[in-house]
mmCIF file of C-alpha atoms in Angstrom:
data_model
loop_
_atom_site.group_PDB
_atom_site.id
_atom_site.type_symbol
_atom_site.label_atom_id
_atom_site.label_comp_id
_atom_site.label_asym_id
_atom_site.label_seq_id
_atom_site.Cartn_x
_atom_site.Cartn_y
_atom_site.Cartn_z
ATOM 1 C CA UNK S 1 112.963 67.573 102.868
ATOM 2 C CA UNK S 2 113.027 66.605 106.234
ATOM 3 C CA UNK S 3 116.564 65.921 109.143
ATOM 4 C CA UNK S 4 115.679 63.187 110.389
ATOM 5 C CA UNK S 5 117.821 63.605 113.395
ATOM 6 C CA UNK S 6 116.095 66.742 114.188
ATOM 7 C CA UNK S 7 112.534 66.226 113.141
ATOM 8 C CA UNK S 8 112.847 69.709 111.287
ATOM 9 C CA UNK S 9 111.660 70.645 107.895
ATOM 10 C CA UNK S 10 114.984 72.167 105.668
ATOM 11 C CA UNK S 11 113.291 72.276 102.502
ATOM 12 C CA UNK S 12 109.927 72.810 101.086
ATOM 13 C CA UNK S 13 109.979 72.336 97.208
ATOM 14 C CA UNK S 14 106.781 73.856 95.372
ATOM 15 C CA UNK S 15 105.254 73.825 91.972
ATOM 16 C CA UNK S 16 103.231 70.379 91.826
ATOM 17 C CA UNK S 17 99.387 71.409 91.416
ATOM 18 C CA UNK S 18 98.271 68.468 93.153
ATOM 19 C CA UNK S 19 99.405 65.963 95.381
ATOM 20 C CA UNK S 20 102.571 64.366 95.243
ATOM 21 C CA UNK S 21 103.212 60.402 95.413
ATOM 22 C CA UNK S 22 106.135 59.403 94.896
ATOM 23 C CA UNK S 23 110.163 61.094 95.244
ATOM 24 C CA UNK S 24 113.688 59.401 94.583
ATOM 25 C CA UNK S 25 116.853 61.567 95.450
ATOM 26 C CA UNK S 26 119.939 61.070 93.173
ATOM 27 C CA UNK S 27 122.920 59.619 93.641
ATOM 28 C CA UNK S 28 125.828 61.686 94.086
ATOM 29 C CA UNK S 29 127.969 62.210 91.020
ATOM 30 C CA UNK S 30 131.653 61.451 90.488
ATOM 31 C CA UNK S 31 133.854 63.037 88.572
ATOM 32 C CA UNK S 32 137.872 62.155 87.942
ATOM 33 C CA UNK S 33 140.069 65.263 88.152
ATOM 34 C CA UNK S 34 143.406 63.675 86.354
ATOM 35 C CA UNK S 35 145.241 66.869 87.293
ATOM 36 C CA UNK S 36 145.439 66.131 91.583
ATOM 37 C CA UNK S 37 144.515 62.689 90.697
ATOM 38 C CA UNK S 38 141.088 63.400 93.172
ATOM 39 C CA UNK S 39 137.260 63.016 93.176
ATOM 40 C CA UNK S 40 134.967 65.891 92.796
ATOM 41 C CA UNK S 41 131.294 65.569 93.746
ATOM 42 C CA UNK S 42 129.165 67.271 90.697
ATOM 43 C CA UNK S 43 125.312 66.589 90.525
ATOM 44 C CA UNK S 44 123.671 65.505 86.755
ATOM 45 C CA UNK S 45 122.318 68.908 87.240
ATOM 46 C CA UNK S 46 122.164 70.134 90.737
ATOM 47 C CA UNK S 47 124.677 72.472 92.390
ATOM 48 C CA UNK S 48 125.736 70.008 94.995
ATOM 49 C CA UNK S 49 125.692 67.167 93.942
ATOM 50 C CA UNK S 50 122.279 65.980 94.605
ATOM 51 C CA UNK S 51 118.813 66.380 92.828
ATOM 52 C CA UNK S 52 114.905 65.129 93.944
ATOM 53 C CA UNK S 53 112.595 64.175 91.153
ATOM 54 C CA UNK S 54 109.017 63.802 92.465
ATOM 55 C CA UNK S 55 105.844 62.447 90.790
ATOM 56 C CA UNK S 56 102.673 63.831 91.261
ATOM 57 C CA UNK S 57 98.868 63.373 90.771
ATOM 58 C CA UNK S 58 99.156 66.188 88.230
ATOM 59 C CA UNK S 59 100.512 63.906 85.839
ATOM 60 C CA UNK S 60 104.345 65.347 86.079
ATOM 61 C CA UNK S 61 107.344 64.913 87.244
ATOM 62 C CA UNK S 62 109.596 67.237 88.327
ATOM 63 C CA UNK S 63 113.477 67.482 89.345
ATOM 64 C CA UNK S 64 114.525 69.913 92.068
ATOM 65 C CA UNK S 65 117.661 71.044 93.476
ATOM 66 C CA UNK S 66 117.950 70.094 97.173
ATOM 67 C CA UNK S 67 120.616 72.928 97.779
ATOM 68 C CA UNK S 68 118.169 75.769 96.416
ATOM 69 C CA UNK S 69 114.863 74.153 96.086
ATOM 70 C CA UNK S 70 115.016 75.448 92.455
ATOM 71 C CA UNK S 71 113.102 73.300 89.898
ATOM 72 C CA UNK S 72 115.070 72.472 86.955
ATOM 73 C CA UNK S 73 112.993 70.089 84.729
ATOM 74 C CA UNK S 74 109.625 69.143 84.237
ATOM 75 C CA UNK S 75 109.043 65.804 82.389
ATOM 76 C CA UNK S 76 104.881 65.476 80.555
ATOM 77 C CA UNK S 77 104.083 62.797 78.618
ATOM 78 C CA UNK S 78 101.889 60.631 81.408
ATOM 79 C CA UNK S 79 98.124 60.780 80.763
ATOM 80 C CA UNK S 80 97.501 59.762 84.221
ATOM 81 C CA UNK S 81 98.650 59.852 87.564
ATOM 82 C CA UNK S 82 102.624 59.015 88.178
ATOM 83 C CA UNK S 83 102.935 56.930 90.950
ATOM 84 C CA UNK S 84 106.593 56.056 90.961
ATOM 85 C CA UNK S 85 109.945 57.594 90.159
ATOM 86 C CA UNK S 86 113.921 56.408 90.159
ATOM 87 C CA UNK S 87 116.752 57.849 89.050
ATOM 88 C CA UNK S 88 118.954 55.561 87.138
ATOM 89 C CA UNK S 89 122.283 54.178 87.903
ATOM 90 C CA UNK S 90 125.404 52.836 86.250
ATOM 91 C CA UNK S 91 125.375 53.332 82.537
ATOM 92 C CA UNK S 92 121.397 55.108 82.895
ATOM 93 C CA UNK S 93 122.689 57.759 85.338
ATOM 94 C CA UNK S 94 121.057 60.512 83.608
ATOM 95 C CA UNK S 95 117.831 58.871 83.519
ATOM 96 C CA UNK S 96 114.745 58.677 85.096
ATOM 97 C CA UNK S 97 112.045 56.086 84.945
ATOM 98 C CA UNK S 98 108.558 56.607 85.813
ATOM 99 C CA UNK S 99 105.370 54.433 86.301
ATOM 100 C CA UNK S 100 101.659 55.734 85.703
ATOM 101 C CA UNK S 101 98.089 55.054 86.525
ATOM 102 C CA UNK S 102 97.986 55.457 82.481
ATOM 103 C CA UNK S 103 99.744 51.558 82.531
ATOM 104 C CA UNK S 104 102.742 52.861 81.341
ATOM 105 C CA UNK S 105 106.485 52.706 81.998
ATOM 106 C CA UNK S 106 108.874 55.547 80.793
ATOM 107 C CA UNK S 107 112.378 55.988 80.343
ATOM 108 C CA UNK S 108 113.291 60.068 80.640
ATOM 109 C CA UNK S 109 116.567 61.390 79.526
ATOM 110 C CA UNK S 110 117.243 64.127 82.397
ATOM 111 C CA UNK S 111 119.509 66.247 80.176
ATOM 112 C CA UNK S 112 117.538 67.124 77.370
ATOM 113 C CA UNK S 113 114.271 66.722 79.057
ATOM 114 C CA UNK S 114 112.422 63.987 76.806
ATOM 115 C CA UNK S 115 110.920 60.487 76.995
ATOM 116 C CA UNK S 116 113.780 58.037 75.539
ATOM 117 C CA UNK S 117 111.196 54.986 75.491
ATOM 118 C CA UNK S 118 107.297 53.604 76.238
ATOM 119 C CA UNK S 119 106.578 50.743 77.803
ATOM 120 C CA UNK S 120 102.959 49.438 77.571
ATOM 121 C CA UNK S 121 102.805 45.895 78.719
ATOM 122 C CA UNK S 122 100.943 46.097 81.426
ATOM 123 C CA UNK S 123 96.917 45.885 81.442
ATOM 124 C CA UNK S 124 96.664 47.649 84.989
ATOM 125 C CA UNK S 125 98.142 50.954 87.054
ATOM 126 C CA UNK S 126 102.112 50.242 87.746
ATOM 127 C CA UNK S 127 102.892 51.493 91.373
ATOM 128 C CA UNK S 128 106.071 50.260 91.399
ATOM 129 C CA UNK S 129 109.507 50.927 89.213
ATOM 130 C CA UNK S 130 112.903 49.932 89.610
ATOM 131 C CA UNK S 131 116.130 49.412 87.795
ATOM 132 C CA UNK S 132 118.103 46.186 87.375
ATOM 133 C CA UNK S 133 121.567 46.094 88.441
ATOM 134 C CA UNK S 134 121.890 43.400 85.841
ATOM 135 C CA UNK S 135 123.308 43.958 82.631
ATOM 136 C CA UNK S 136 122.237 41.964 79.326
ATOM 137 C CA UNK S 137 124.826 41.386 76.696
ATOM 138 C CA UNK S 138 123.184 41.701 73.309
ATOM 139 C CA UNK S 139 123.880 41.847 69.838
ATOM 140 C CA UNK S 140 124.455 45.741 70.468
ATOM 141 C CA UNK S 141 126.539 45.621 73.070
ATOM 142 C CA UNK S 142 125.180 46.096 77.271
ATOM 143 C CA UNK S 143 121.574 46.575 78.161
ATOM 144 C CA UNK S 144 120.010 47.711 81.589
ATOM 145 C CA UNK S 145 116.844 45.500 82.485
ATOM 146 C CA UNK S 146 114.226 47.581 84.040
ATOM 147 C CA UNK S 147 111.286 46.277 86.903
ATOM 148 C CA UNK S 148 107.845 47.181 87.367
ATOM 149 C CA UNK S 149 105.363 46.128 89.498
ATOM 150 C CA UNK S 150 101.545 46.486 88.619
ATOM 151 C CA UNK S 151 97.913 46.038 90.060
ATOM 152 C CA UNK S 152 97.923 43.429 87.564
ATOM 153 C CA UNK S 153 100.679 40.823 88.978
ATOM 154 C CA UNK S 154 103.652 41.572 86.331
ATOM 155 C CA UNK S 155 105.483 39.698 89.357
ATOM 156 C CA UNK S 156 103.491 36.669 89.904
ATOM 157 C CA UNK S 157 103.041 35.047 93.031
ATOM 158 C CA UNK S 158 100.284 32.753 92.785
ATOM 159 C CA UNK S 159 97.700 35.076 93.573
ATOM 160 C CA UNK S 160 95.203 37.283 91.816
ATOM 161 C CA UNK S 161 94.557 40.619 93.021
ATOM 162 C CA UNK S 162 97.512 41.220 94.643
ATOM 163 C CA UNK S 163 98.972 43.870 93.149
ATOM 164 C CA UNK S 164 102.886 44.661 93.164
ATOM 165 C CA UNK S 165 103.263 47.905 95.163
ATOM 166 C CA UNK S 166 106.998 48.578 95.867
ATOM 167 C CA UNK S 167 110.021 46.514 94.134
ATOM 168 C CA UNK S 168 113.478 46.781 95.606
ATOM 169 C CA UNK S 169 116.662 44.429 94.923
ATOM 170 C CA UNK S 170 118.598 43.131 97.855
ATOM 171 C CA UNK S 171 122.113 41.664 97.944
ATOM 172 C CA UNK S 172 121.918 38.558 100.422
ATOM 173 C CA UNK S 173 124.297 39.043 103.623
ATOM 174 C CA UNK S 174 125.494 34.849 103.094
ATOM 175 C CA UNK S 175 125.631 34.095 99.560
ATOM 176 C CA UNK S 176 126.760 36.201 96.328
ATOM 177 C CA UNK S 177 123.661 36.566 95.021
ATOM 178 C CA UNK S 178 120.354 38.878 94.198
ATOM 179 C CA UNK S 179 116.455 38.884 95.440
ATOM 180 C CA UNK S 180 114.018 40.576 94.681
ATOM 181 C CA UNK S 181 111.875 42.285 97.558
ATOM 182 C CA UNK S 182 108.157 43.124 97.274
ATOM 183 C CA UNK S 183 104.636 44.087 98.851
ATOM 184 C CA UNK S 184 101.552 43.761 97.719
ATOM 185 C CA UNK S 185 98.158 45.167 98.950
ATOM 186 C CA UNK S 186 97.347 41.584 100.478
ATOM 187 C CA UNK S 187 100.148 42.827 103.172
ATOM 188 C CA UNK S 188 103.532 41.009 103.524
ATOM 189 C CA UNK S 189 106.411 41.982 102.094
ATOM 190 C CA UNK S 190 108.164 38.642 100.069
ATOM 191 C CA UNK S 191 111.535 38.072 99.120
ATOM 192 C CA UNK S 192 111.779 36.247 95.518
ATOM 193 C CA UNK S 193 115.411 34.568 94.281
#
């Protein structure tokens, strides 16, 4: 974990066995104390509020806490390489979804430590994961729409080969509405909605 105003190193968080691709920190946690009527910071599981999971080229992925450096969690269940991580938000705040060089997508409940759900639509590695902050209304009540992005063009763009590498939604500065930002390995970054 690096200042970025300084340059300097503050952290150094150990226990992958091989190299490490992708990190997401998490966001801070809120908590309503009725009594003062005041909001008090508490972290899913960290002491300060804030957590780092990282995914690694050993197959894992790990949550740390960025106050101690202590690892709390390891998550297995990827068969090959995990090249993406994100911690959830809104009603999936305890979650974590990752995406694998296996060419699957999982949902990870952070609390107990398992895999909630499998996704295995895609046909090639997904580099690239994201939450939705859309909700669906179903027959069940509110569902969270998840994003990947893939070697094999889950987000098309008339192209072959391109291969979705990072996914990120963007609220536009002049209307009330959504995009999607994305790169690919053919180079520029494109802007879709």
């Amino acid at each position: 974990l690096w200042d970025v105003e300084t340059l300097k190193s503050l952290h150094v968080f150990n226990g992958h066995t091989d190299g490490v691709w992708c990190v997401d920190i998490s966001q801070l946690q809120g908590n309503n104390n009725n009594d003062n009527n005041k909001m008090n910071n508490i972290g899913v599981i960290g002491g300060n509020g804030y957590t780092i999971c990282s995914g690694s080229l050993d197959k894992t992925i790990r949550i740390w806490d960025i106050e101690t450096t202590k690892q709390l969690n390891i998550f297995n269940g990827h068969y090959y390489f995990v090249y993406s991580v994100k911690y959830g938000s809104n009603e999936l705040l305890s979650t974590i979804l990752s995406g694998s060089f296996d060419k699957s997508v999982r949902l990870w409940d952070i609390r107990s430590g398992q895999q909630i759900q499998i996704f295995n639509g895609h046909k090639y590695y997904v580099y690239a994961v994201e939450y939705s902050p859309f909700m669906i209304k179903n027959s069940s009540g509110n569902s969270n729409v998840i994003c990947s992005g893939s070697w094999d063009n889950t987000i098309r763009d008339e192209r072959e080969d391109d291969g979705i590498f990072c996914l990120k939604f963007v609220g536009s500065k002049t209307k009330n509405d959504l995009n999607l930002c994305y790169g690919s390995r053919k180079g520029p970054i494109r802007i879709w909605g």
